[in-house]
Amino acid sequence: MFIFAASVSWAQTGENEKLADDPTKIVTKFGARYSDFGTVFGSVAFGPVTKINVSISEDDQWRIGGSYLFDFGIVNFSASEQKLEGGVKQTQYAIGTFVPLAAFDIQPKGWLLFPALGANYTDGRISNSDFDFADAFPAEVASKGGYVGILGLKPLSERWVIKTGGVLSAGSNDYSGFTIGAGVTFNASPDDSISVFGSHIDNTFGQRDLVGISYTREF
C-alpha cells in the first residue's frame, strides 16, 4: 500500500514542478541539438499522461515513439535507427520504463534517480570490408534482448542541473553493449533550457561518441 500510494503521489505531481530532464514529465516541447550533425526533436502531450515523441537528424537517423504515465512510473515504446562507426546502421524497437525513486523518498545526496529496464529487438546491417561489394551485400545480425540502466539528476540550484546515466544491454546471437553519458542543463526560464552533453555507445554492432549542445522549449 505504501509503494502504491507513493507512486500515485509522484504521478500526480504537477508537470511544472518536475525538472526539464525528468523522463516522467508529460509536456509538449520542441527543440534542436547539434553534435556532429543537427537534430530536431519534440513531444506532443495528449492530456496529463500520454505523449508522442519524435526525433529526426540530418544524417537520416530518427526515433519515433510514445509514452504513458502510470502510477508506478512511465512506460515508453519506440522505434529508432542510428548510424555507428564503420558503416553500421542499427535499427531498434524497444519498450521500457523509468521508475522515480523520489516517489519512495529515496534521494541520496539530493540525487533524483530513475532506474530503467525494458526489452528490445535490434537489427544491425554491417558492411563487410573484405568484399568489394560491401555496401550491396551487408551482413545482417538480429538480436532479441533487454536492458537495465539508471538516470541521475542532481539540481545544483533553481537553474543548474547535472545529469548522468548508463545502460547495459544483452540479447540473443551474442549481442551485448553499453551506453554512458553525462551533461549539465541550464534552465534559462521555466520553459527554456539549454544542455551540454556527451555520450559513448559501444555494442556488438559498433561504437559512437557524441558531444553536443541542445535547446528545448516547453509549451
PDB file of C-alpha atoms in Angstrom:
ATOM      1  CA  MET A   1       0.000   0.000   0.000  1.00  0.00           C
ATOM      2  CA  PHE A   2       2.887   2.369   0.807  1.00  0.00           C
ATOM      3  CA  ILE A   3       4.540   1.728  -2.569  1.00  0.00           C
ATOM      4  CA  PHE A   4       1.267   2.263  -4.424  1.00  0.00           C
ATOM      5  CA  ALA A   5       0.474   5.467  -2.517  1.00  0.00           C
ATOM      6  CA  ALA A   6       3.966   6.865  -3.122  1.00  0.00           C
ATOM      7  CA  SER A   7       3.750   6.092  -6.837  1.00  0.00           C
ATOM      8  CA  VAL A   8       0.340   7.738  -7.149  1.00  0.00           C
ATOM      9  CA  SER A   9       1.692  10.811  -5.373  1.00  0.00           C
ATOM     10  CA  TRP A  10       4.563  11.119  -7.893  1.00  0.00           C
ATOM     11  CA  ALA A  11       2.270  10.545 -10.875  1.00  0.00           C
ATOM     12  CA  GLN A  12       0.043  13.382  -9.657  1.00  0.00           C
ATOM     13  CA  THR A  13       2.971  15.795  -9.215  1.00  0.00           C
ATOM     14  CA  GLY A  14       2.436  18.889 -11.335  1.00  0.00           C
ATOM     15  CA  GLU A  15       4.468  18.817 -14.541  1.00  0.00           C
ATOM     16  CA  ASN A  16       5.691  22.354 -13.862  1.00  0.00           C
ATOM     17  CA  GLU A  17       7.276  21.087 -10.643  1.00  0.00           C
ATOM     18  CA  LYS A  18       9.379  18.472 -12.436  1.00  0.00           C
ATOM     19  CA  LEU A  19      12.828  19.166 -13.860  1.00  0.00           C
ATOM     20  CA  ALA A  20      13.179  19.693 -17.597  1.00  0.00           C
ATOM     21  CA  ASP A  21      15.215  16.454 -17.855  1.00  0.00           C
ATOM     22  CA  ASP A  22      12.750  14.367 -15.812  1.00  0.00           C
ATOM     23  CA  PRO A  23      11.860  11.351 -18.031  1.00  0.00           C
ATOM     24  CA  THR A  24       8.378  11.127 -16.448  1.00  0.00           C
ATOM     25  CA  LYS A  25       7.401  14.663 -17.471  1.00  0.00           C
ATOM     26  CA  ILE A  26       4.379  14.815 -19.799  1.00  0.00           C
ATOM     27  CA  VAL A  27       4.555  18.103 -21.709  1.00  0.00           C
ATOM     28  CA  THR A  28       4.558  19.404 -25.244  1.00  0.00           C
ATOM     29  CA  LYS A  29       8.063  20.519 -26.148  1.00  0.00           C
ATOM     30  CA  PHE A  30      10.243  21.153 -29.174  1.00  0.00           C
ATOM     31  CA  GLY A  31      13.963  21.590 -29.506  1.00  0.00           C
ATOM     32  CA  ALA A  32      17.137  21.242 -31.517  1.00  0.00           C
ATOM     33  CA  ARG A  33      20.593  19.895 -30.777  1.00  0.00           C
ATOM     34  CA  TYR A  34      23.907  19.767 -32.542  1.00  0.00           C
ATOM     35  CA  SER A  35      26.795  17.334 -32.160  1.00  0.00           C
ATOM     36  CA  ASP A  36      28.389  16.077 -35.371  1.00  0.00           C
ATOM     37  CA  PHE A  37      25.039  16.682 -37.036  1.00  0.00           C
ATOM     38  CA  GLY A  38      21.850  18.623 -36.455  1.00  0.00           C
ATOM     39  CA  THR A  39      18.734  17.101 -34.884  1.00  0.00           C
ATOM     40  CA  VAL A  40      15.234  18.404 -34.285  1.00  0.00           C
ATOM     41  CA  PHE A  41      13.086  16.702 -31.654  1.00  0.00           C
ATOM     42  CA  GLY A  42       9.842  17.141 -29.814  1.00  0.00           C
ATOM     43  CA  SER A  43       6.979  15.695 -27.826  1.00  0.00           C
ATOM     44  CA  VAL A  44       3.261  16.367 -28.095  1.00  0.00           C
ATOM     45  CA  ALA A  45       1.230  15.747 -24.935  1.00  0.00           C
ATOM     46  CA  PHE A  46      -2.333  14.473 -25.169  1.00  0.00           C
ATOM     47  CA  GLY A  47      -3.717  15.096 -21.699  1.00  0.00           C
ATOM     48  CA  PRO A  48      -1.812  14.539 -18.435  1.00  0.00           C
ATOM     49  CA  VAL A  49      -0.492  11.005 -19.045  1.00  0.00           C
ATOM     50  CA  THR A  50       0.150  10.472 -22.772  1.00  0.00           C
ATOM     51  CA  LYS A  51       2.611  11.924 -25.269  1.00  0.00           C
ATOM     52  CA  ILE A  52       4.166  11.162 -28.665  1.00  0.00           C
ATOM     53  CA  ASN A  53       7.927  11.610 -29.145  1.00  0.00           C
ATOM     54  CA  VAL A  54       9.766  12.249 -32.433  1.00  0.00           C
ATOM     55  CA  SER A  55      13.425  12.907 -33.298  1.00  0.00           C
ATOM     56  CA  ILE A  56      14.914  13.397 -36.799  1.00  0.00           C
ATOM     57  CA  SER A  57      18.561  14.083 -37.683  1.00  0.00           C
ATOM     58  CA  GLU A  58      20.076  15.496 -40.848  1.00  0.00           C
ATOM     59  CA  ASP A  59      22.112  12.307 -41.359  1.00  0.00           C
ATOM     60  CA  ASP A  60      18.917  10.216 -41.631  1.00  0.00           C
ATOM     61  CA  GLN A  61      18.879   8.996 -38.021  1.00  0.00           C
ATOM     62  CA  TRP A  62      15.420   9.002 -36.471  1.00  0.00           C
ATOM     63  CA  ARG A  63      13.318   7.943 -33.489  1.00  0.00           C
ATOM     64  CA  ILE A  64       9.547   7.816 -33.009  1.00  0.00           C
ATOM     65  CA  GLY A  65       7.541   6.519 -30.085  1.00  0.00           C
ATOM     66  CA  GLY A  66       5.112   7.227 -27.299  1.00  0.00           C
ATOM     67  CA  SER A  67       4.887   7.414 -23.519  1.00  0.00           C
ATOM     68  CA  TYR A  68       2.189   6.683 -20.949  1.00  0.00           C
ATOM     69  CA  LEU A  69       2.425   7.763 -17.311  1.00  0.00           C
ATOM     70  CA  PHE A  70       1.244   5.097 -14.875  1.00  0.00           C
ATOM     71  CA  ASP A  71       1.060   5.292 -11.088  1.00  0.00           C
ATOM     72  CA  PHE A  72       4.397   3.443 -10.737  1.00  0.00           C
ATOM     73  CA  GLY A  73       6.321   5.394 -13.383  1.00  0.00           C
ATOM     74  CA  ILE A  74       6.353   5.957 -17.131  1.00  0.00           C
ATOM     75  CA  VAL A  75       6.301   3.371 -19.927  1.00  0.00           C
ATOM     76  CA  ASN A  76       7.916   4.251 -23.247  1.00  0.00           C
ATOM     77  CA  PHE A  77       7.885   2.456 -26.577  1.00  0.00           C
ATOM     78  CA  SER A  78       9.948   3.451 -29.582  1.00  0.00           C
ATOM     79  CA  ALA A  79      11.371   2.564 -32.970  1.00  0.00           C
ATOM     80  CA  SER A  80      14.686   4.108 -33.994  1.00  0.00           C
ATOM     81  CA  GLU A  81      17.559   3.981 -36.433  1.00  0.00           C
ATOM     82  CA  GLN A  82      21.093   5.213 -35.824  1.00  0.00           C
ATOM     83  CA  LYS A  83      24.476   5.077 -37.520  1.00  0.00           C
ATOM     84  CA  LEU A  84      27.605   3.789 -35.796  1.00  0.00           C
ATOM     85  CA  GLU A  85      31.249   3.840 -36.805  1.00  0.00           C
ATOM     86  CA  GLY A  86      32.395   1.589 -39.628  1.00  0.00           C
ATOM     87  CA  GLY A  87      29.298   1.952 -41.794  1.00  0.00           C
ATOM     88  CA  VAL A  88      26.916   0.224 -39.385  1.00  0.00           C
ATOM     89  CA  LYS A  89      23.221   1.053 -39.439  1.00  0.00           C
ATOM     90  CA  GLN A  90      21.357  -0.107 -36.306  1.00  0.00           C
ATOM     91  CA  THR A  91      17.546  -0.324 -36.107  1.00  0.00           C
ATOM     92  CA  GLN A  92      15.919  -0.911 -32.744  1.00  0.00           C
ATOM     93  CA  TYR A  93      12.416  -1.437 -31.334  1.00  0.00           C
ATOM     94  CA  ALA A  94      12.048  -1.106 -27.571  1.00  0.00           C
ATOM     95  CA  ILE A  95       9.580  -0.915 -24.707  1.00  0.00           C
ATOM     96  CA  GLY A  96      10.668   0.041 -21.216  1.00  0.00           C
ATOM     97  CA  THR A  97      10.040   2.066 -18.106  1.00  0.00           C
ATOM     98  CA  PHE A  98      11.552   4.670 -15.789  1.00  0.00           C
ATOM     99  CA  VAL A  99      10.650   4.479 -12.080  1.00  0.00           C
ATOM    100  CA  PRO A 100      11.230   7.618  -9.946  1.00  0.00           C
ATOM    101  CA  LEU A 101      12.846   6.629  -6.642  1.00  0.00           C
ATOM    102  CA  ALA A 102      11.947  10.050  -5.224  1.00  0.00           C
ATOM    103  CA  ALA A 103       8.379   8.731  -5.001  1.00  0.00           C
ATOM    104  CA  PHE A 104       9.664   6.487  -2.211  1.00  0.00           C
ATOM    105  CA  ASP A 105      11.694   9.263  -0.529  1.00  0.00           C
ATOM    106  CA  ILE A 106      14.948   7.845  -1.926  1.00  0.00           C
ATOM    107  CA  GLN A 107      17.142  10.806  -2.879  1.00  0.00           C
ATOM    108  CA  PRO A 108      20.741  10.054  -1.836  1.00  0.00           C
ATOM    109  CA  LYS A 109      22.730  13.296  -1.506  1.00  0.00           C
ATOM    110  CA  GLY A 110      19.932  15.115  -3.336  1.00  0.00           C
ATOM    111  CA  TRP A 111      20.133  12.966  -6.479  1.00  0.00           C
ATOM    112  CA  LEU A 112      16.883  12.155  -8.298  1.00  0.00           C
ATOM    113  CA  LEU A 113      17.324   8.587  -9.536  1.00  0.00           C
ATOM    114  CA  PHE A 114      15.282   6.855 -12.253  1.00  0.00           C
ATOM    115  CA  PRO A 115      16.074   3.130 -12.685  1.00  0.00           C
ATOM    116  CA  ALA A 116      15.175   1.872 -16.160  1.00  0.00           C
ATOM    117  CA  LEU A 117      14.529  -1.546 -17.638  1.00  0.00           C
ATOM    118  CA  GLY A 118      12.952  -2.908 -20.761  1.00  0.00           C
ATOM    119  CA  ALA A 119      13.010  -5.251 -23.730  1.00  0.00           C
ATOM    120  CA  ASN A 120      14.195  -4.604 -27.265  1.00  0.00           C
ATOM    121  CA  TYR A 121      14.719  -6.050 -30.712  1.00  0.00           C
ATOM    122  CA  THR A 122      17.860  -4.886 -32.511  1.00  0.00           C
ATOM    123  CA  ASP A 123      18.821  -5.343 -36.150  1.00  0.00           C
ATOM    124  CA  GLY A 124      22.246  -4.319 -37.457  1.00  0.00           C
ATOM    125  CA  ARG A 125      23.470  -4.111 -41.028  1.00  0.00           C
ATOM    126  CA  ILE A 126      27.247  -4.447 -41.001  1.00  0.00           C
ATOM    127  CA  SER A 127      29.328  -3.614 -44.080  1.00  0.00           C
ATOM    128  CA  ASN A 128      31.930  -6.305 -44.757  1.00  0.00           C
ATOM    129  CA  SER A 129      35.176  -4.617 -45.831  1.00  0.00           C
ATOM    130  CA  ASP A 130      36.593  -7.913 -47.142  1.00  0.00           C
ATOM    131  CA  PHE A 131      34.397  -7.657 -50.230  1.00  0.00           C
ATOM    132  CA  ASP A 132      34.330  -5.024 -52.960  1.00  0.00           C
ATOM    133  CA  PHE A 133      30.517  -5.062 -52.922  1.00  0.00           C
ATOM    134  CA  ALA A 134      30.212  -4.483 -49.178  1.00  0.00           C
ATOM    135  CA  ASP A 135      27.506  -1.837 -49.500  1.00  0.00           C
ATOM    136  CA  ALA A 136      25.418  -4.032 -51.746  1.00  0.00           C
ATOM    137  CA  PHE A 137      25.770  -7.151 -49.603  1.00  0.00           C
ATOM    138  CA  PRO A 138      25.862  -6.112 -45.905  1.00  0.00           C
ATOM    139  CA  ALA A 139      25.787  -8.788 -43.247  1.00  0.00           C
ATOM    140  CA  GLU A 140      22.605  -8.696 -41.150  1.00  0.00           C
ATOM    141  CA  VAL A 141      22.518  -9.561 -37.460  1.00  0.00           C
ATOM    142  CA  ALA A 142      19.330  -9.593 -35.358  1.00  0.00           C
ATOM    143  CA  SER A 143      19.004  -9.860 -31.598  1.00  0.00           C
ATOM    144  CA  LYS A 144      16.187 -10.069 -29.069  1.00  0.00           C
ATOM    145  CA  GLY A 145      17.074  -8.976 -25.566  1.00  0.00           C
ATOM    146  CA  GLY A 146      16.688  -6.455 -22.815  1.00  0.00           C
ATOM    147  CA  TYR A 147      18.380  -3.653 -20.953  1.00  0.00           C
ATOM    148  CA  VAL A 148      18.777  -2.156 -17.481  1.00  0.00           C
ATOM    149  CA  GLY A 149      20.046   1.275 -16.598  1.00  0.00           C
ATOM    150  CA  ILE A 150      19.697   4.375 -14.472  1.00  0.00           C
ATOM    151  CA  LEU A 151      19.362   8.124 -14.989  1.00  0.00           C
ATOM    152  CA  GLY A 152      20.509  10.521 -12.278  1.00  0.00           C
ATOM    153  CA  LEU A 153      19.642  14.228 -11.937  1.00  0.00           C
ATOM    154  CA  LYS A 154      21.288  16.498  -9.359  1.00  0.00           C
ATOM    155  CA  PRO A 155      19.870  20.035  -9.001  1.00  0.00           C
ATOM    156  CA  LEU A 156      22.646  22.446  -8.038  1.00  0.00           C
ATOM    157  CA  SER A 157      20.281  25.432  -7.933  1.00  0.00           C
ATOM    158  CA  GLU A 158      16.997  26.518  -9.476  1.00  0.00           C
ATOM    159  CA  ARG A 159      18.767  26.957 -12.809  1.00  0.00           C
ATOM    160  CA  TRP A 160      21.577  24.383 -12.936  1.00  0.00           C
ATOM    161  CA  VAL A 161      21.151  20.586 -13.046  1.00  0.00           C
ATOM    162  CA  ILE A 162      23.784  17.875 -13.510  1.00  0.00           C
ATOM    163  CA  LYS A 163      22.657  14.718 -15.314  1.00  0.00           C
ATOM    164  CA  THR A 164      24.338  11.368 -15.832  1.00  0.00           C
ATOM    165  CA  GLY A 165      23.343   7.821 -16.645  1.00  0.00           C
ATOM    166  CA  GLY A 166      24.179   4.468 -18.133  1.00  0.00           C
ATOM    167  CA  VAL A 167      22.545   1.444 -19.757  1.00  0.00           C
ATOM    168  CA  LEU A 168      23.645  -2.185 -20.094  1.00  0.00           C
ATOM    169  CA  SER A 169      22.058  -4.377 -22.768  1.00  0.00           C
ATOM    170  CA  ALA A 170      22.279  -8.031 -23.810  1.00  0.00           C
ATOM    171  CA  GLY A 171      20.464 -10.339 -26.171  1.00  0.00           C
ATOM    172  CA  SER A 172      20.495 -13.329 -28.460  1.00  0.00           C
ATOM    173  CA  ASN A 173      23.218 -14.012 -31.055  1.00  0.00           C
ATOM    174  CA  ASP A 174      25.847 -12.899 -28.506  1.00  0.00           C
ATOM    175  CA  TYR A 175      24.664  -9.285 -28.600  1.00  0.00           C
ATOM    176  CA  SER A 176      25.831  -7.009 -25.757  1.00  0.00           C
ATOM    177  CA  GLY A 177      26.554  -3.360 -25.238  1.00  0.00           C
ATOM    178  CA  PHE A 178      26.521  -0.336 -23.010  1.00  0.00           C
ATOM    179  CA  THR A 179      25.857   3.389 -23.161  1.00  0.00           C
ATOM    180  CA  ILE A 180      27.135   6.039 -20.752  1.00  0.00           C
ATOM    181  CA  GLY A 181      26.585   9.770 -20.754  1.00  0.00           C
ATOM    182  CA  ALA A 182      26.736  12.951 -18.698  1.00  0.00           C
ATOM    183  CA  GLY A 183      25.908  16.605 -19.050  1.00  0.00           C
ATOM    184  CA  VAL A 184      24.645  19.792 -17.466  1.00  0.00           C
ATOM    185  CA  THR A 185      21.394  21.696 -18.042  1.00  0.00           C
ATOM    186  CA  PHE A 186      20.848  25.434 -17.591  1.00  0.00           C
ATOM    187  CA  ASN A 187      17.217  26.467 -17.094  1.00  0.00           C
ATOM    188  CA  ALA A 188      17.110  29.926 -18.654  1.00  0.00           C
ATOM    189  CA  SER A 189      13.412  30.248 -17.772  1.00  0.00           C
ATOM    190  CA  PRO A 190      10.602  27.974 -16.561  1.00  0.00           C
ATOM    191  CA  ASP A 191      10.065  26.934 -20.192  1.00  0.00           C
ATOM    192  CA  ASP A 192      13.507  27.232 -21.806  1.00  0.00           C
ATOM    193  CA  SER A 193      16.546  25.037 -21.137  1.00  0.00           C
ATOM    194  CA  ILE A 194      19.999  24.611 -22.656  1.00  0.00           C
ATOM    195  CA  SER A 195      22.014  21.413 -22.206  1.00  0.00           C
ATOM    196  CA  VAL A 196      25.615  20.428 -22.924  1.00  0.00           C
ATOM    197  CA  PHE A 197      26.201  16.673 -23.030  1.00  0.00           C
ATOM    198  CA  GLY A 198      28.493  13.842 -24.007  1.00  0.00           C
ATOM    199  CA  SER A 199      27.820  10.145 -24.564  1.00  0.00           C
ATOM    200  CA  HIS A 200      29.542   6.940 -25.615  1.00  0.00           C
ATOM    201  CA  ILE A 201      27.833   3.917 -27.216  1.00  0.00           C
ATOM    202  CA  ASP A 202      29.670   0.593 -27.514  1.00  0.00           C
ATOM    203  CA  ASN A 203      27.901  -2.564 -28.628  1.00  0.00           C
ATOM    204  CA  THR A 204      28.299  -5.628 -30.814  1.00  0.00           C
ATOM    205  CA  PHE A 205      27.473  -3.622 -33.939  1.00  0.00           C
ATOM    206  CA  GLY A 206      29.889  -0.744 -33.347  1.00  0.00           C
ATOM    207  CA  GLN A 207      30.668   2.434 -31.426  1.00  0.00           C
ATOM    208  CA  ARG A 208      29.703   6.087 -31.425  1.00  0.00           C
ATOM    209  CA  ASP A 209      30.856   9.130 -29.420  1.00  0.00           C
ATOM    210  CA  LEU A 210      28.842  12.325 -29.236  1.00  0.00           C
ATOM    211  CA  VAL A 211      29.460  15.724 -27.675  1.00  0.00           C
ATOM    212  CA  GLY A 212      26.884  18.406 -28.277  1.00  0.00           C
ATOM    213  CA  ILE A 213      24.536  21.149 -27.168  1.00  0.00           C
ATOM    214  CA  SER A 214      20.745  21.340 -27.235  1.00  0.00           C
ATOM    215  CA  TYR A 215      17.935  23.843 -26.682  1.00  0.00           C
ATOM    216  CA  THR A 216      14.434  22.878 -25.537  1.00  0.00           C
ATOM    217  CA  ARG A 217      11.242  24.930 -25.297  1.00  0.00           C
ATOM    218  CA  GLU A 218       8.222  23.683 -23.340  1.00  0.00           C
ATOM    219  CA  PHE A 219       4.642  24.756 -24.039  1.00  0.00           C
TER     220      PHE A 219
END
